[in-house]
XYZ file of C-alpha atoms in Angstrom:
344
model
C -2.779 6.717 -15.995
C -4.792 5.153 -13.190
C -8.125 6.500 -14.439
C -7.438 5.307 -17.997
C -6.720 1.745 -16.974
C -9.494 1.609 -14.369
C -11.777 2.600 -17.240
C -10.330 -0.204 -19.349
C -10.502 -2.771 -16.532
C -14.156 -1.971 -15.804
C -15.206 -1.253 -19.400
C -18.576 -2.360 -20.677
C -19.793 -1.031 -24.023
C -23.299 -0.379 -22.720
C -22.052 2.003 -19.989
C -20.990 4.689 -22.437
C -18.039 7.025 -22.054
C -17.376 6.684 -18.317
C -17.828 3.601 -16.168
C -19.176 3.918 -12.630
C -15.771 2.945 -11.231
C -14.047 5.647 -13.269
C -16.471 8.323 -12.073
C -16.017 7.300 -8.435
C -12.242 7.192 -8.742
C -12.207 10.656 -10.309
C -14.066 11.937 -7.265
C -11.654 10.263 -4.848
C -8.661 11.553 -6.793
C -9.957 15.136 -6.682
C -10.697 14.846 -2.949
C -7.240 13.382 -2.343
C -5.514 16.102 -4.360
C -7.350 18.795 -2.397
C -6.198 17.183 0.860
C -2.660 16.770 -0.452
C -2.333 20.471 -1.271
C -3.921 21.381 2.070
C -1.516 19.148 4.018
C 1.459 20.442 2.007
C 0.723 23.979 3.239
C 0.527 22.734 6.844
C 3.762 22.656 8.867
C 4.465 18.953 9.366
C 6.113 19.672 12.743
C 2.673 20.313 14.223
C 1.884 16.628 13.628
C 4.222 15.677 16.464
C 1.790 17.167 18.954
C -1.107 15.159 17.492
C 0.758 11.904 16.830
C -0.763 9.881 19.650
C -4.280 11.116 18.920
C -3.903 10.034 15.290
C -2.492 6.669 16.353
C -5.249 5.957 18.875
C -7.845 7.113 16.356
C -6.509 4.613 13.822
C -6.560 1.787 16.372
C -10.136 2.633 17.390
C -11.204 2.508 13.739
C -9.577 -0.911 13.378
C -11.467 -2.135 16.444
C -14.716 -0.779 15.007
C -14.108 -2.787 11.836
C -13.978 -5.982 13.896
C -17.179 -5.011 15.723
C -19.325 -3.399 13.032
C -17.400 -3.856 9.803
C -18.921 -4.504 6.390
C -18.238 -7.974 5.013
C -17.044 -8.007 1.393
C -15.688 -11.170 -0.254
C -15.438 -12.878 3.128
C -13.384 -10.178 4.884
C -14.338 -7.410 7.322
C -12.157 -4.521 6.137
C -14.596 -1.664 5.644
C -16.866 0.680 7.590
C -19.915 2.443 6.207
C -19.637 6.154 7.047
C -22.658 8.168 5.876
C -23.150 5.710 3.042
C -19.493 5.778 1.990
C -17.415 2.629 2.382
C -14.112 3.454 4.125
C -11.116 1.167 4.723
C -9.711 2.142 8.163
C -6.487 0.148 7.776
C -5.220 2.725 5.271
C -5.712 5.564 7.754
C -4.276 3.450 10.585
C -1.045 3.005 8.591
C -0.603 6.777 8.422
C -1.347 7.084 12.137
C 1.225 4.396 12.940
C 3.836 6.106 10.752
C 3.346 9.482 12.438
C 3.391 7.947 15.942
C 6.567 5.928 15.357
C 8.301 8.913 13.752
C 7.301 11.181 16.653
C 8.530 8.665 19.225
C 11.907 8.116 17.558
C 12.443 11.834 16.902
C 11.919 12.900 20.516
C 15.076 14.728 21.706
C 15.419 12.585 24.842
C 15.193 9.262 22.983
C 18.129 6.890 23.503
C 18.297 4.959 20.257
C 20.789 2.400 21.561
C 18.391 1.414 24.366
C 16.561 -1.892 23.564
C 13.436 -0.375 25.093
C 13.262 2.105 22.206
C 13.098 -0.692 19.663
C 10.560 -2.563 21.796
C 8.220 0.440 21.931
C 8.425 0.965 18.155
C 7.687 -2.721 17.567
C 4.720 -2.408 19.920
C 3.409 0.636 18.041
C 3.747 -1.329 14.814
C 2.504 -4.614 16.265
C -0.886 -3.457 17.559
C -2.296 -2.275 14.208
C -0.532 -5.221 12.541
C -2.456 -7.720 14.672
C -5.764 -5.881 14.289
C -5.404 -5.742 10.499
C -4.513 -9.444 10.457
C -7.832 -10.165 12.193
C -9.860 -8.691 9.301
C -8.051 -10.671 7.681
C -5.721 -8.585 5.482
C -2.236 -10.067 5.501
C -0.924 -7.900 2.655
C -1.765 -4.556 4.254
C -0.484 -5.718 7.648
C 2.840 -6.805 6.157
C 3.542 -3.325 4.744
C 3.919 -2.045 8.310
C 7.011 -4.195 8.921
C 9.429 -2.740 6.322
C 8.187 0.732 7.248
C 9.053 0.186 10.930
C 12.435 -1.312 9.995
C 13.323 1.675 7.787
C 12.277 4.137 10.499
C 14.551 2.398 13.024
C 17.427 2.358 10.527
C 17.129 6.021 9.517
C 16.645 7.132 13.130
C 20.055 5.684 13.956
C 19.308 2.480 15.856
C 22.552 0.414 15.868
C 22.855 -1.829 12.817
C 23.729 -4.804 15.006
C 20.394 -4.508 16.793
C 18.547 -4.326 13.475
C 20.334 -7.418 12.154
C 19.394 -9.341 15.296
C 15.795 -8.190 14.873
C 15.778 -9.310 11.223
C 17.261 -12.699 12.153
C 14.598 -13.252 14.823
C 11.888 -12.295 12.337
C 13.180 -14.762 9.740
C 13.441 -17.511 12.370
C 9.807 -16.966 13.390
C 8.545 -16.782 9.798
C 7.615 -20.503 9.540
C 5.229 -20.064 12.485
C 3.108 -17.865 10.239
C 1.860 -20.998 8.453
C -0.270 -21.838 11.501
C -1.437 -18.260 12.014
C -2.749 -17.377 8.563
C -6.197 -18.410 7.311
C -6.893 -21.403 5.075
C -7.378 -19.305 1.929
C -4.015 -17.622 2.546
C -2.328 -21.031 2.859
C -3.975 -22.029 -0.406
C -2.538 -18.923 -2.088
C 0.955 -19.926 -0.971
C 0.477 -23.473 -2.246
C -0.869 -22.199 -5.581
C 2.145 -19.882 -5.863
C 4.421 -22.913 -5.539
C 2.246 -25.033 -7.846
C -0.084 -22.982 -10.131
C -1.538 -26.185 -11.567
C -2.818 -27.227 -8.150
C -6.161 -25.448 -8.629
C -6.230 -23.794 -12.086
C -9.994 -23.191 -12.056
C -10.109 -21.893 -8.482
C -7.376 -20.332 -6.353
C -4.891 -20.381 -9.236
C -7.183 -18.744 -11.820
C -6.208 -15.108 -11.233
C -2.497 -15.914 -11.051
C -2.537 -17.889 -14.304
C -4.516 -15.321 -16.288
C -2.509 -12.434 -14.861
C 0.666 -14.032 -16.192
C -1.016 -14.702 -19.552
C -2.031 -11.032 -19.734
C 1.474 -9.822 -18.911
C 3.159 -12.215 -21.332
C 0.770 -11.581 -24.216
C 1.323 -7.818 -24.076
C 4.719 -8.130 -25.734
C 6.791 -5.012 -26.308
C 4.104 -2.482 -27.235
C 0.896 -4.122 -26.022
C -2.382 -4.906 -27.761
C -3.753 -1.377 -27.544
C -6.161 0.466 -25.257
C -9.360 -1.541 -24.621
C -7.905 -4.397 -26.681
C -6.686 -6.670 -23.877
C -8.456 -10.007 -24.270
C -7.787 -11.296 -20.739
C -9.361 -8.134 -19.370
C -12.140 -7.273 -21.831
C -13.345 -10.877 -22.175
C -13.408 -11.295 -18.394
C -10.701 -13.916 -17.904
C -9.337 -11.486 -15.322
C -12.501 -10.977 -13.230
C -13.849 -7.435 -12.974
C -13.743 -7.809 -9.189
C -9.916 -7.802 -9.251
C -8.798 -6.352 -12.624
C -9.279 -2.672 -11.592
C -7.746 -3.229 -8.137
C -5.140 -5.889 -7.355
C -4.388 -6.794 -10.994
C -4.440 -3.370 -12.651
C -0.767 -3.846 -13.588
C -1.789 -6.907 -15.633
C -4.191 -4.700 -17.591
C -1.417 -2.154 -18.166
C 0.990 -4.886 -19.295
C -1.468 -6.459 -21.733
C -2.620 -3.213 -23.323
C 0.599 -1.147 -23.307
C 3.235 -3.884 -23.210
C 6.706 -3.840 -21.731
C 7.264 -0.216 -22.739
C 4.088 0.915 -20.966
C 5.049 -0.992 -17.820
C 8.520 0.533 -17.946
C 7.018 4.023 -18.245
C 4.805 3.427 -15.189
C 7.739 2.117 -13.147
C 9.807 5.152 -14.187
C 7.046 7.425 -12.879
C 7.208 5.599 -9.552
C 10.991 5.989 -9.572
C 10.533 9.758 -9.897
C 8.153 9.711 -6.911
C 10.615 7.677 -4.834
C 13.500 9.981 -5.747
C 11.414 13.013 -4.780
C 10.580 11.430 -1.422
C 14.217 10.560 -0.728
C 15.238 14.094 -1.701
C 12.710 15.543 0.744
C 14.053 13.255 3.485
C 17.643 14.261 2.717
C 16.795 17.972 2.896
C 14.484 17.675 5.928
C 14.828 20.253 8.670
C 14.810 17.676 11.475
C 14.697 13.957 12.226
C 10.901 13.942 12.490
C 10.534 15.229 8.934
C 13.149 12.803 7.658
C 11.350 9.866 9.259
C 7.966 10.923 7.891
C 9.327 11.122 4.345
C 11.238 7.837 4.564
C 8.284 6.038 6.130
C 5.898 7.173 3.401
C 8.354 6.227 0.653
C 8.744 2.817 2.299
C 4.981 2.259 2.362
C 4.548 3.172 -1.300
C 7.587 1.149 -2.379
C 6.252 -1.918 -0.527
C 2.941 -1.653 -2.372
C 4.577 -1.218 -5.780
C 7.111 -4.007 -5.274
C 4.608 -6.563 -3.965
C 1.875 -5.699 -6.482
C 4.165 -5.927 -9.510
C 5.882 -9.087 -8.225
C 2.478 -10.673 -7.548
C 1.239 -9.762 -11.027
C 4.163 -11.388 -12.830
C 4.139 -14.492 -10.625
C 7.202 -13.724 -8.496
C 5.251 -13.536 -5.223
C 2.036 -15.055 -3.831
C -1.199 -13.129 -4.350
C -1.685 -10.740 -1.432
C -4.302 -8.265 -2.594
C -2.161 -5.128 -2.320
C -3.267 -2.310 -4.659
C -0.930 -0.315 -6.894
C -0.513 3.242 -5.499
C -2.342 6.022 -7.378
C -3.438 3.570 -10.094
C -5.588 0.809 -8.568
C -9.260 1.470 -7.888
C -9.989 2.347 -4.265
C -10.969 5.542 -2.495
C -9.379 5.117 0.936
C -6.034 4.064 -0.509
C -6.045 6.889 -3.051
C -6.862 9.545 -0.445
C -4.362 8.347 2.188
C -1.593 7.976 -0.396
C -2.114 11.549 -1.569
C -2.230 12.768 2.047
C 1.092 10.983 2.568
C 2.579 12.745 -0.443
C 1.239 15.984 0.996
C 3.219 15.290 4.173
C 6.355 14.680 2.095
C 5.748 17.953 0.271
C 5.352 19.743 3.606
C 8.687 18.306 4.744
C 10.313 19.634 1.580
C 8.624 23.052 1.771
C 9.900 23.520 5.338
C 13.379 22.159 4.543
C 16.661 23.778 5.450
C 17.531 26.084 2.561
C 21.161 26.297 1.573
């Protein structure tokens, strides 16, 4: 599904059968699948012994981005590794997940102790702040629901979690002075799309036109006018707004089919967590499901105008090598948890 609509979103008649983006994404998908099957055969419990190394490695990569990162569209989010552009924040998210899960699953951990919550928030907060510096608000924000779900599933008292959520909501207005100017403009355009229809509001307006014009069955493959005619720019159509392309060309029914596929993935992840052999496995599965769900929810809501534009890709569908590979590695971890489950 992803390859088909990346092809459509990047289609140019003169390029022939396969666009450059499609060829690259096929390569990343194959590499990710190979890693997924490799990780699935690996006993996930061994990750506990490497959790801190993976976490520190992710943090170091995030620091390297700030020092020697590649600037693309005004943001430093990538590193060039042997000529390949890599997005370290995607790998840092996996490292943070494994580290938080390992910490909470330690047999001596006292979950009712406030220090436990403080350490988890610190493990989440460091990569969060480093990713914010790139700046990449959307990716940073996905760490927060993941950390919250890990604390909840680990057994941290609900009262403590409610207090934490209340504090977070109370501090939310302070974010207005922390985020960059272009991010403030996105929020203002979300509230008033007519504020800058030819600038910051362009993608939002044409995304909604694409979704609405798709109707029940869509216009047909390669027949989406907002996409093919370039009203949705080719810089964003295959990535952040791939769901708009799906909606315009396959309609409501196509969107529903895609969301049902995600529902199957979520159910499989929850099933693996339920059948996990230990708390560490359960936390890994829940954390990965939380990450993917956050991406799907925000991307779809952004596309249909229910949330501000954040630049979060759609898992397994949007164009992007680092995100594709790390998502498949994450599913490999879930599969490993299920393979090593308690059999009844």
